[in-house]
Short mmCIF file of C-alpha atoms in Angstrom, two decimals:
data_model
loop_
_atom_site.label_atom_id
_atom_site.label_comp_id
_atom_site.label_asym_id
_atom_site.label_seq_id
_atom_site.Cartn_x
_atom_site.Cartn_y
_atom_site.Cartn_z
CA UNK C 1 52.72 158.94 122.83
CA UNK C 2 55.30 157.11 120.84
CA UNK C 3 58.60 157.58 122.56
CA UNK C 4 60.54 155.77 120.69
CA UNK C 5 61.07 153.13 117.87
CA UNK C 6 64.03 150.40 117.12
CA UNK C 7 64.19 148.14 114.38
CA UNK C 8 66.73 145.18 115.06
CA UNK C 9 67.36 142.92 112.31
CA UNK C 10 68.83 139.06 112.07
CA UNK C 11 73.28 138.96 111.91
CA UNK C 12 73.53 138.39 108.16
CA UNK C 13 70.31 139.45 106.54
CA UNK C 14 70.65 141.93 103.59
CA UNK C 15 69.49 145.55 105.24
CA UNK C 16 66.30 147.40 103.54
CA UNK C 17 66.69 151.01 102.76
CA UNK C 18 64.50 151.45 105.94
CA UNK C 19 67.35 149.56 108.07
CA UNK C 20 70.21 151.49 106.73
CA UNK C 21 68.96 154.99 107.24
CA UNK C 22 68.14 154.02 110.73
CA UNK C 23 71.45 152.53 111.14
CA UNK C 24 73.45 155.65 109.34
CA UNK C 25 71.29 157.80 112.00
CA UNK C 26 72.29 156.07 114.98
CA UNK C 27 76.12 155.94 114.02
CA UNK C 28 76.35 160.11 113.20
CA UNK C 29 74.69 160.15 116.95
CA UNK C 30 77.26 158.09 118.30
CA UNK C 31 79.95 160.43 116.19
CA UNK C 32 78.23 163.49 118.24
CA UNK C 33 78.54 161.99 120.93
CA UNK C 34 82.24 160.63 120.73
CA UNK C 35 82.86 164.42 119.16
CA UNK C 36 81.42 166.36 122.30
CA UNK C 37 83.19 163.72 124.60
CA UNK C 38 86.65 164.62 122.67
CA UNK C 39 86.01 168.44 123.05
CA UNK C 40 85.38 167.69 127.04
CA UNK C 41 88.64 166.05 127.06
CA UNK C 42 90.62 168.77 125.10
CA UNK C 43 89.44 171.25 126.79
CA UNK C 44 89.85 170.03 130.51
CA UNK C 45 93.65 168.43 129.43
CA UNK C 46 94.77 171.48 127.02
CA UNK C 47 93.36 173.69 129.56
CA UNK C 48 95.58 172.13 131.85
CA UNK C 49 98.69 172.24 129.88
CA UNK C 50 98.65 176.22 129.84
CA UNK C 51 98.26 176.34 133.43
CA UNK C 52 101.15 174.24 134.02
CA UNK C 53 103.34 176.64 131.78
CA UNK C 54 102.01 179.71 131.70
CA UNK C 55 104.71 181.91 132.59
CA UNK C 56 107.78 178.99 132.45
CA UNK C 57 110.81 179.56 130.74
CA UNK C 58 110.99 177.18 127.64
CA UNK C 59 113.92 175.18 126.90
CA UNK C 60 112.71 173.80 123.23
CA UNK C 61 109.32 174.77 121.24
CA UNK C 62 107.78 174.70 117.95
CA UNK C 63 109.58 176.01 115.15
CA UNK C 64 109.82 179.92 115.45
CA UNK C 65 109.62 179.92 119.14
CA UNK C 66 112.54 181.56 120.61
CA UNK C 67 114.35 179.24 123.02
CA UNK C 68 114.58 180.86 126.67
CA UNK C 69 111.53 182.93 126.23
CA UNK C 70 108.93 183.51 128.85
CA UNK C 71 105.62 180.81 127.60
CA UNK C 72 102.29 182.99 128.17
CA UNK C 73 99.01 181.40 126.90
CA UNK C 74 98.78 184.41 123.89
CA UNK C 75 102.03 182.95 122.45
CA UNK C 76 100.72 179.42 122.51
CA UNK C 77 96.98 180.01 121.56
CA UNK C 78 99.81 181.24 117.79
CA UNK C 79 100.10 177.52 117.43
CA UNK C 80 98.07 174.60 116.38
CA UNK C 81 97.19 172.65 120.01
CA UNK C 82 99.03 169.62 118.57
CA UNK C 83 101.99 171.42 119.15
CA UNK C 84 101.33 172.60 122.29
CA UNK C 85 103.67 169.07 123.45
CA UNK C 86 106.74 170.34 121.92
CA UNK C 87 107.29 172.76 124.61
CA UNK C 88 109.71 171.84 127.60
CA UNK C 89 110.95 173.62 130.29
CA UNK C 90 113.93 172.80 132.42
CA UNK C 91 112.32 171.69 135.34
CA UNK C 92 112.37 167.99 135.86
CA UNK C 93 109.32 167.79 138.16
CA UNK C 94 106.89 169.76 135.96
CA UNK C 95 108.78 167.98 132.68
CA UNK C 96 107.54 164.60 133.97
CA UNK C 97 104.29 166.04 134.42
CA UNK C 98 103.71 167.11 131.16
CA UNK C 99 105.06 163.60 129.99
CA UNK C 100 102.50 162.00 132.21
CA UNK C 101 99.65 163.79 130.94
CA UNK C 102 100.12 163.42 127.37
CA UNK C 103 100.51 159.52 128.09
CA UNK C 104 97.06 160.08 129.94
CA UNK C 105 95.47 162.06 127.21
CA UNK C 106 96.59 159.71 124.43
CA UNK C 107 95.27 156.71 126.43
CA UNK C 108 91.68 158.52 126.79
CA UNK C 109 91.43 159.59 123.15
CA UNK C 110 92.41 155.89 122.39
CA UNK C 111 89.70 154.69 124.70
CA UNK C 112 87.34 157.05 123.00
CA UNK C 113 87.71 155.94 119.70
CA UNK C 114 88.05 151.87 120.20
CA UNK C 115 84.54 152.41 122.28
CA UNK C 116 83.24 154.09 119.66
CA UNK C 117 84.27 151.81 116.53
CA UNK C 118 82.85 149.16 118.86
CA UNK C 119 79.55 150.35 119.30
CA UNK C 120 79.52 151.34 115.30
CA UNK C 121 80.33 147.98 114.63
CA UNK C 122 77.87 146.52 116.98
CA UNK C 123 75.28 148.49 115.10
CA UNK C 124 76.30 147.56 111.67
CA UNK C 125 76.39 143.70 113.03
CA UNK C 126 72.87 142.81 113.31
CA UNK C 127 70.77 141.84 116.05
CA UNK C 128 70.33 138.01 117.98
CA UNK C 129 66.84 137.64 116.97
CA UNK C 130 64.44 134.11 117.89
CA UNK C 131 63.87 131.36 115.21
CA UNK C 132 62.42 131.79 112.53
CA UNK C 133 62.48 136.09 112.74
CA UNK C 134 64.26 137.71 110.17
CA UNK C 135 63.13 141.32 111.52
CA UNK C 136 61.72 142.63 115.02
CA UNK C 137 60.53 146.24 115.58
CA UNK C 138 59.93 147.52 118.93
CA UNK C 139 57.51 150.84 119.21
CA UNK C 140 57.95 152.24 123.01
CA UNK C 141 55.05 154.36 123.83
CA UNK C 142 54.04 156.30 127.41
CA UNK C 143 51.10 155.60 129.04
CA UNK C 144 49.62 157.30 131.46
CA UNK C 145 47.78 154.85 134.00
CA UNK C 146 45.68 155.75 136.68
CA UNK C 147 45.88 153.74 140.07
CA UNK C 148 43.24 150.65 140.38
CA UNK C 149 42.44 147.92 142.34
CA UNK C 150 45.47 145.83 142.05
CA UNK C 151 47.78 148.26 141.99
CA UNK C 152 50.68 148.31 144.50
CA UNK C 153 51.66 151.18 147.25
CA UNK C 154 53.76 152.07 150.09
CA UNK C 155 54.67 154.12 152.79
CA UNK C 156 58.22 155.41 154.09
CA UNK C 157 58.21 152.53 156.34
CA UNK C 158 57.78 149.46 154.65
CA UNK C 159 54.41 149.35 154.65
CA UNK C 160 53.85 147.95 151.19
CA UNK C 161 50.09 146.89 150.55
CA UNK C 162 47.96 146.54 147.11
CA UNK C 163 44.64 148.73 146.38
CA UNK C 164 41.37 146.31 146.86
CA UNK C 165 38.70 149.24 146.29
CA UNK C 166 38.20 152.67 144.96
CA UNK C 167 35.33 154.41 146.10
CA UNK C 168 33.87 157.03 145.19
CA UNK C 169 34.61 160.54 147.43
CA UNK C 170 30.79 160.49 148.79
CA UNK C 171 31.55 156.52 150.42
CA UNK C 172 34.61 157.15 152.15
CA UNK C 173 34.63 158.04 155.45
CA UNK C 174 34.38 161.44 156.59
CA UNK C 175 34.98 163.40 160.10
CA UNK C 176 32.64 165.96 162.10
CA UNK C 177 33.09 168.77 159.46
CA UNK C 178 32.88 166.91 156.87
CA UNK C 179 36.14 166.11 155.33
CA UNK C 180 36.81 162.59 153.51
CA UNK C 181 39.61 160.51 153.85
CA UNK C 182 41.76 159.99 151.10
CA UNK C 183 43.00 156.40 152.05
CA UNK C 184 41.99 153.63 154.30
CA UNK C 185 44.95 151.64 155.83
CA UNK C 186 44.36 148.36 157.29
CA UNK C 187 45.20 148.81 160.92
CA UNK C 188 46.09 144.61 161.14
CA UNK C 189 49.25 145.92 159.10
CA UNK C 190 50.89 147.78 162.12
CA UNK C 191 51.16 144.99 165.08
CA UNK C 192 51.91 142.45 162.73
CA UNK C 193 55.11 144.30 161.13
CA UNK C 194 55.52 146.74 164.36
CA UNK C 195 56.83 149.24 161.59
CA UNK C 196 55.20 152.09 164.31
CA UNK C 197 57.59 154.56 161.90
CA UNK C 198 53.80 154.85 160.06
CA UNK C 199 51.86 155.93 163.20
CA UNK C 200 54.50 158.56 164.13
CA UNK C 201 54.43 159.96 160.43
CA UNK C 202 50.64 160.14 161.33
CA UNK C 203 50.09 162.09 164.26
CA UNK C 204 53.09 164.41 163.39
CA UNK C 205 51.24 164.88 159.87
CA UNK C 206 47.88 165.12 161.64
CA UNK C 207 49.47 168.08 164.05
CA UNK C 208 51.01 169.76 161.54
CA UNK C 209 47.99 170.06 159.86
CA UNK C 210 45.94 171.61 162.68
CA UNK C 211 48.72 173.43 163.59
CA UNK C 212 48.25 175.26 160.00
CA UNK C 213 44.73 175.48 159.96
CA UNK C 214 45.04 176.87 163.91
CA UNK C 215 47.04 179.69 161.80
CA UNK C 216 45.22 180.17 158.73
CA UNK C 217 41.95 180.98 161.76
CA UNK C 218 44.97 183.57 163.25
CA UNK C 219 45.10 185.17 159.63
CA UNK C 220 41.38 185.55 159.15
CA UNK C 221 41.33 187.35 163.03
CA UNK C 222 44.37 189.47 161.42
CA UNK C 223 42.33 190.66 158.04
CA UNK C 224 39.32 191.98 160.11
CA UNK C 225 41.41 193.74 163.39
CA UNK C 226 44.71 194.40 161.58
CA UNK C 227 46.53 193.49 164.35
CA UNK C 228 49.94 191.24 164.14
CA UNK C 229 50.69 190.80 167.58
CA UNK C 230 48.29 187.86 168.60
CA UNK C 231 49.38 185.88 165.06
CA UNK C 232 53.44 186.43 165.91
CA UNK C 233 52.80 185.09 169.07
CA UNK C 234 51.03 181.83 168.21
CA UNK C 235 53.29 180.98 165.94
CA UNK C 236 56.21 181.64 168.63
CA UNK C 237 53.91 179.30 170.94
CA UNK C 238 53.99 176.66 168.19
CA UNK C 239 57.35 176.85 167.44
CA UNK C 240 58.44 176.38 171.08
CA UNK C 241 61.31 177.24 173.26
CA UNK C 242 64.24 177.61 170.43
CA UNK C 243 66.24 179.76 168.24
CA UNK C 244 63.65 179.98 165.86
CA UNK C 245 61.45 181.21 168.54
CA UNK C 246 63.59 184.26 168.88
CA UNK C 247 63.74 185.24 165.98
CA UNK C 248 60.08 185.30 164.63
CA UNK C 249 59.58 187.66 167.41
CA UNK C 250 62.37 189.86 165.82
CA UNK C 251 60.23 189.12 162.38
CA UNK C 252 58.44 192.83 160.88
CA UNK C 253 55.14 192.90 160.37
CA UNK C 254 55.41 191.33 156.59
CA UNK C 255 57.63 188.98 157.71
CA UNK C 256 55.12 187.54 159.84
CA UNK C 257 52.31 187.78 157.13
CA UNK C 258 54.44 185.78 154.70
CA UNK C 259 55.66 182.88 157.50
CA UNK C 260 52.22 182.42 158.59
CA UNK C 261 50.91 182.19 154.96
CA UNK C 262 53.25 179.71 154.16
CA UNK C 263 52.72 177.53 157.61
CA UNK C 264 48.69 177.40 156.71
CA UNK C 265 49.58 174.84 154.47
CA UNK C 266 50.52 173.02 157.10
CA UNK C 267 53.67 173.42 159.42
CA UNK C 268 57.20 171.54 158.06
CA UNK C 269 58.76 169.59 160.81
CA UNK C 270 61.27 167.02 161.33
CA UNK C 271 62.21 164.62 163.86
CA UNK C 272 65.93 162.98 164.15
CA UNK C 273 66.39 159.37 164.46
CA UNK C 274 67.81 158.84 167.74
CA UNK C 275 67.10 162.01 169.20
CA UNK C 276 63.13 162.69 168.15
CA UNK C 277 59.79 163.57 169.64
CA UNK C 278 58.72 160.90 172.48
CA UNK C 279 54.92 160.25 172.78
CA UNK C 280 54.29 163.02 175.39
CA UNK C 281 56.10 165.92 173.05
CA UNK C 282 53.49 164.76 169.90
CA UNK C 283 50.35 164.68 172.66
CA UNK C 284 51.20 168.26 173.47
CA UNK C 285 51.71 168.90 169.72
CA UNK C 286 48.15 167.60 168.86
CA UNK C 287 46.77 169.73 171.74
CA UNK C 288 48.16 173.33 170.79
CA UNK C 289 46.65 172.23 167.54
CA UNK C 290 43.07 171.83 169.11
CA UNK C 291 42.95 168.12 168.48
CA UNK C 292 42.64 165.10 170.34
CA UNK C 293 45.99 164.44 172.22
CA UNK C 294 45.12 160.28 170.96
CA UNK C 295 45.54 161.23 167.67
CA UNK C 296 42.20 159.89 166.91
CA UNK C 297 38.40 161.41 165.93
CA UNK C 298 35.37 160.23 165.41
CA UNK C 299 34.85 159.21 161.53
CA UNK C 300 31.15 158.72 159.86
CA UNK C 301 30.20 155.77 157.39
CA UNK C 302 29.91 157.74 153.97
CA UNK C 303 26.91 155.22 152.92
CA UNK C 304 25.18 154.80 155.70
CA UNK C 305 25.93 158.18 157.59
CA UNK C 306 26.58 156.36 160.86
CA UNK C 307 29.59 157.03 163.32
CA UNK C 308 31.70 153.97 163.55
CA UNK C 309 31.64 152.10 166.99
CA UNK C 310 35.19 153.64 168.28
CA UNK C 311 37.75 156.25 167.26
CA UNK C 312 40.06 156.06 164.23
CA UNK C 313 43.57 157.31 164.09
CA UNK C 314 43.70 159.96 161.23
CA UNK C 315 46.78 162.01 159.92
CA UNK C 316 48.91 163.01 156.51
CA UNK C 317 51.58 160.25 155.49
CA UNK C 318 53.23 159.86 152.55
CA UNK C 319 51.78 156.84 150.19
CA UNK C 320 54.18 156.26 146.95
CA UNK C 321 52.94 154.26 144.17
CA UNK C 322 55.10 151.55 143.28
CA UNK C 323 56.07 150.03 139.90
CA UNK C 324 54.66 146.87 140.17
CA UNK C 325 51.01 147.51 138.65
CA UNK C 326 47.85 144.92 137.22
CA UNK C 327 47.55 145.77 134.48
CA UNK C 328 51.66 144.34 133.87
CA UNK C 329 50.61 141.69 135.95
CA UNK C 330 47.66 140.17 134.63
CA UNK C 331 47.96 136.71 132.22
CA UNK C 332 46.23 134.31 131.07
CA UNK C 333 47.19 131.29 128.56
CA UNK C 334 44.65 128.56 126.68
CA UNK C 335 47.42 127.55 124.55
CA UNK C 336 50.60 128.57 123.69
CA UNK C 337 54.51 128.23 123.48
CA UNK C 338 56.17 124.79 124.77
CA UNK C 339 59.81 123.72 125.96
CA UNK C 340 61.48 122.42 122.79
CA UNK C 341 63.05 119.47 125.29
CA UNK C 342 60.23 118.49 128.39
CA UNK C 343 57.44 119.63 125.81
CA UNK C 344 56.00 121.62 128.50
CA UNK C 345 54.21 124.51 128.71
CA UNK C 346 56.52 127.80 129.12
CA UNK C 347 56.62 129.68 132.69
CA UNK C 348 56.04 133.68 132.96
CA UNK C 349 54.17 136.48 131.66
CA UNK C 350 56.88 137.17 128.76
CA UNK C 351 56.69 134.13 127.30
CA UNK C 352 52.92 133.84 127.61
CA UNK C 353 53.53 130.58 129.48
CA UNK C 354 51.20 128.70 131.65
CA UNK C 355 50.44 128.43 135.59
CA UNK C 356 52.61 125.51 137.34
CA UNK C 357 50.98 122.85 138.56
CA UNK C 358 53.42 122.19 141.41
CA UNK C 359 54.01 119.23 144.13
CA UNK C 360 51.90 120.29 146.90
CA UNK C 361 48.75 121.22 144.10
CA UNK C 362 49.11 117.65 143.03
CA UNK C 363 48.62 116.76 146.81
CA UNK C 364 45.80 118.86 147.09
CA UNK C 365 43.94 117.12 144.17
CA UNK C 366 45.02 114.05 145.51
CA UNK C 367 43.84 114.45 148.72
CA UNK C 368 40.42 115.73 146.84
CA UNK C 369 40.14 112.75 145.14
CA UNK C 370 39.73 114.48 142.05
CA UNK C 371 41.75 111.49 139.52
CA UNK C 372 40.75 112.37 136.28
CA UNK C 373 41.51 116.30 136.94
CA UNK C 374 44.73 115.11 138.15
CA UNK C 375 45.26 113.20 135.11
CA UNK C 376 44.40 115.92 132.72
CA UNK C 377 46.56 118.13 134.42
CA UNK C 378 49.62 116.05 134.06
CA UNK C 379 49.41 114.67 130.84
CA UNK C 380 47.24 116.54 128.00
CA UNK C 381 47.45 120.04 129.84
CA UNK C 382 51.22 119.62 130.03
CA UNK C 383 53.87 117.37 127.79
CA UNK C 384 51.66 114.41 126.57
CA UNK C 385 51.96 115.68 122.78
CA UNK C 386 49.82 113.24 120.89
CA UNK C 387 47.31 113.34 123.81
CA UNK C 388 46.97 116.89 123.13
CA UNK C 389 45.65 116.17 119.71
CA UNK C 390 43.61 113.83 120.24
CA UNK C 391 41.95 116.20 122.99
CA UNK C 392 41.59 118.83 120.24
CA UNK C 393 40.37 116.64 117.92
CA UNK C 394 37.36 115.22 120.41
CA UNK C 395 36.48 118.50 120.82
CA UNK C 396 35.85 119.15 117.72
CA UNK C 397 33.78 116.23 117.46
CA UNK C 398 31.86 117.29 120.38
CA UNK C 399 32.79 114.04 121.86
CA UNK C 400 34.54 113.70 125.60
CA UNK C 401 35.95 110.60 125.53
CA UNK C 402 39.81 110.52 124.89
CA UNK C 403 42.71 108.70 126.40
CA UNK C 404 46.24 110.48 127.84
CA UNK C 405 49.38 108.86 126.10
CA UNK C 406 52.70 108.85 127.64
CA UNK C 407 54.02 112.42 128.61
CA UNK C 408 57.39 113.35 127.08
CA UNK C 409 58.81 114.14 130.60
CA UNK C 410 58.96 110.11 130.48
CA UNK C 411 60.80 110.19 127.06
CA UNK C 412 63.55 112.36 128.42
CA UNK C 413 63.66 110.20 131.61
CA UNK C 414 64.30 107.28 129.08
CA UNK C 415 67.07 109.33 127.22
CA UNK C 416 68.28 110.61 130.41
CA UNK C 417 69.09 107.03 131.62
CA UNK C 418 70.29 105.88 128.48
CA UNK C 419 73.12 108.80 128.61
CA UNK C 420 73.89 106.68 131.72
CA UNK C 421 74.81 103.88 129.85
CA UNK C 422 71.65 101.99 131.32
CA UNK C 423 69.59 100.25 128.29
CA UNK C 424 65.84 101.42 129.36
CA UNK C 425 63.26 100.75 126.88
CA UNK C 426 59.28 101.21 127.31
CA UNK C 427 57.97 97.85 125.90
CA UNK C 428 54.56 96.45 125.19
CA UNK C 429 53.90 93.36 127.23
CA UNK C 430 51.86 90.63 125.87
CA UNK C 431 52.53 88.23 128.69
CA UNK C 432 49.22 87.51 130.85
CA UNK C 433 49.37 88.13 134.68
CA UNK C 434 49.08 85.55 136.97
CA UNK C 435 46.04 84.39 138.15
CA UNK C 436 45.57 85.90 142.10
CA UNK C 437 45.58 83.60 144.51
CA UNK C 438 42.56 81.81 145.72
CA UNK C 439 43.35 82.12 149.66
CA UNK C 440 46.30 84.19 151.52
CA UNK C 441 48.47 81.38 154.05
CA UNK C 442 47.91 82.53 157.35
CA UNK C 443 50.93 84.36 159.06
CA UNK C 444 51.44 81.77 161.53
CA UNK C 445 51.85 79.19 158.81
#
């Protein structure tokens, strides 16, 4: 679904009709808006001004108003609002007032307008566009994008992770009566962060839950005996010794119906920060729910059908998918855009630049052994300009011979010096090397 569309053309470029109907378009909505912005303003600062002297005795008005009378808001609604500032009444306090917000009301419709002939103006100036692009339009469409491998989530306690596999509902592990699991957490992530925020979100989820089922059994009892008394009372039991307590047993007979309907979905609860459940009130929990007081059950291998070799913690968390997905991740480059100074390959996903080769990788190949990778790497794969030619060119022949120049990183070294006021200059030496040696002098000698 296209959501929406902008068309920015280059500062000083003669407009196409196209351009200019866009551009009258978006200058009548910025009149609308500046309009309903001004009709806010009147009518919170006019509104204002009758308040303040409604009922005042005016010393001076607009021409035909009787100095002396009694200012109601029927008399002044008989004049134009812009003359709503000639009344004044004799008291000094409320005089000032008034003086103070006109000033403040001509200062905001000032504000209103300069921000407004800005933005018009900023429209009608053109756009900063790259080299060489005399006209960019940018389509922005919504996508709806299912979660994949890749894909990054989180719980409410910093427990960030990224999907490796999606399975499908038959694989994933299942309990005693058969229900799947949604999501597999890695349990490494808990010691190693000590986040335990996650595990308490667990087993309260997970005794909530049974709690509701526990319930929704209660209702079933209800339908076939009719009788309310056993279901008011559990849900006292689970609700504890409180206020709330007391009053579901003060609850009708409806009442009841429509609370315990409501808690099959599972039973809301909340735990303070300082002041929350300790381990022994959440084992209790899990037991009036009928489940394991560990929190954990025995789950079966959805391939092979086989329980696993211990007990699995298991409960209802929150998981939030974040905005940091694959498919905005993924990028890959062959060739493509280089730095106008070093010659070398751009960095980043939005300039479709390449993957740095950094210090310690250059170790790493070092250490390897691996020279003429090395060499590649920095030179024809990066800033050596005629080298990269030449490597194109051999390709095409089908040959693999070819030779790395000089990378341009050295060229700006050179110039870099020279702003220095150093005289560096790469020259060709013809001079032969001296012959080595024939025998080393001992180091005694």
């Amino acid at each position: 679904t296209v959501v929406e569309v902008r068309v920015f053309n280059r500062h000083g470029v003669e407009k196409d009709e196209r351009a200019m109907a866009i551009e009258r378009e978006e200058i009548e909505r910025l009149a609308k808006d500046r309009d309903d912005e001004q009709a806010i303003l009147d009518r919170n600062v006019y509104g204002r001004l009758v308040e303040m002297l409604d009922g005042k005795s005016a010393i001076a008005g607009p021409k035909g108003f009787k100095k002396g009378a009694t200012i109601s808001a029927e008399a002044m609604s008989e004049y134009p609002r812009s003359q709503w500032w000639m009344f004044a009444v004799e008291d000094e306090k409320l005089q000032a007032e008034l003086e103070d917000l006109r000033n403040v009301y001509d200062e905001a419709k000032s504000t209103l307008e300069s921000r407004f002939m800005d933005k018009v103006e900023k429209v009608q100036r053109g756009d900063e566009l790259p080299p060489g692009v005399m006209k960019q339009v940018k389509v922005f469409v919504a996508v709806k994008r299912k979660i994949q491998p890749g894909d990054k989530m989180a719980g409410r306690h910093g427990n960030k992770g990224v999907v490796s596999r999606i399975l499908p509902v038959e694989d994933m592990p299942f309990n005693e009566d058969g229900t799947h699991v949604d999501i597999v957490l890695n349990p490494l992530g808990v010691p190693s962060r000590m986040n335990v925020g996650q595990i308490l979100e667990t087993h309260l989820g997970w005794a909530c839950s049974g709690m509701g089922k526990k319930i929704g059994e209660m209702l079933e009892v209800y339908r076939q005996s009719q009788d309310v008394s056993p279901l008011r009372d559990e849900i006292a039991g689970l609700l504890g010794d409180n206020d709330r307590n007391e009053k579901v047993k003060t609850y009708d007979d409806d009442s009841v119906l429509t609370l315990a309907k409501q808690m099959t979905r599972g039973v809301s609860i909340a735990t303070p920060v300082f002041d929350g459940a300790v381990e022994q009130d959440i084992v209790e929990m899990l037991e009036k729910a009928g489940l394991n007081g560990s929190g954990q059950v025995t789950l079966y291998d959805g391939r092979t059908g086989e329980a696993f070799d211990r007990q699995v913690t298991v409960g209802y968390i929150y998981m939030l998918k974040l905005h940091h997905l694959v498919d905005d991740k993924i990028h890959a480059r062959s060739i493509g855009p280089y730095s106008l100074v070093t010659q070398q390959p751009l960095g980043g996903k939005a300039q479709f630049g390449g993957q740095r080769f950094g210090e310690m990788e250059v170790w790493a190949l070092e250490a390897y052994g691996a020279a003429y990778t090395l060499q590649e790497m920095l030179t024809v794969k990066s800033d050596d300009v005629a080298g990269r030619t030449k490597v194109y060119e051999s390709i095409v022949r089908g040959d693999d011979a070819f030779e790395s120049g000089i990378p341009e990183s050295f060229n700006v070294l050179v110039k870099e010096m020279r702003s220095l006021g150093l005289d560096v200059d790469l020259a060709n030496s013809t001079a032969e090397l001296p012959a080595p040696a024939e025998s080393l002098p001992d180091a005694a000698e």
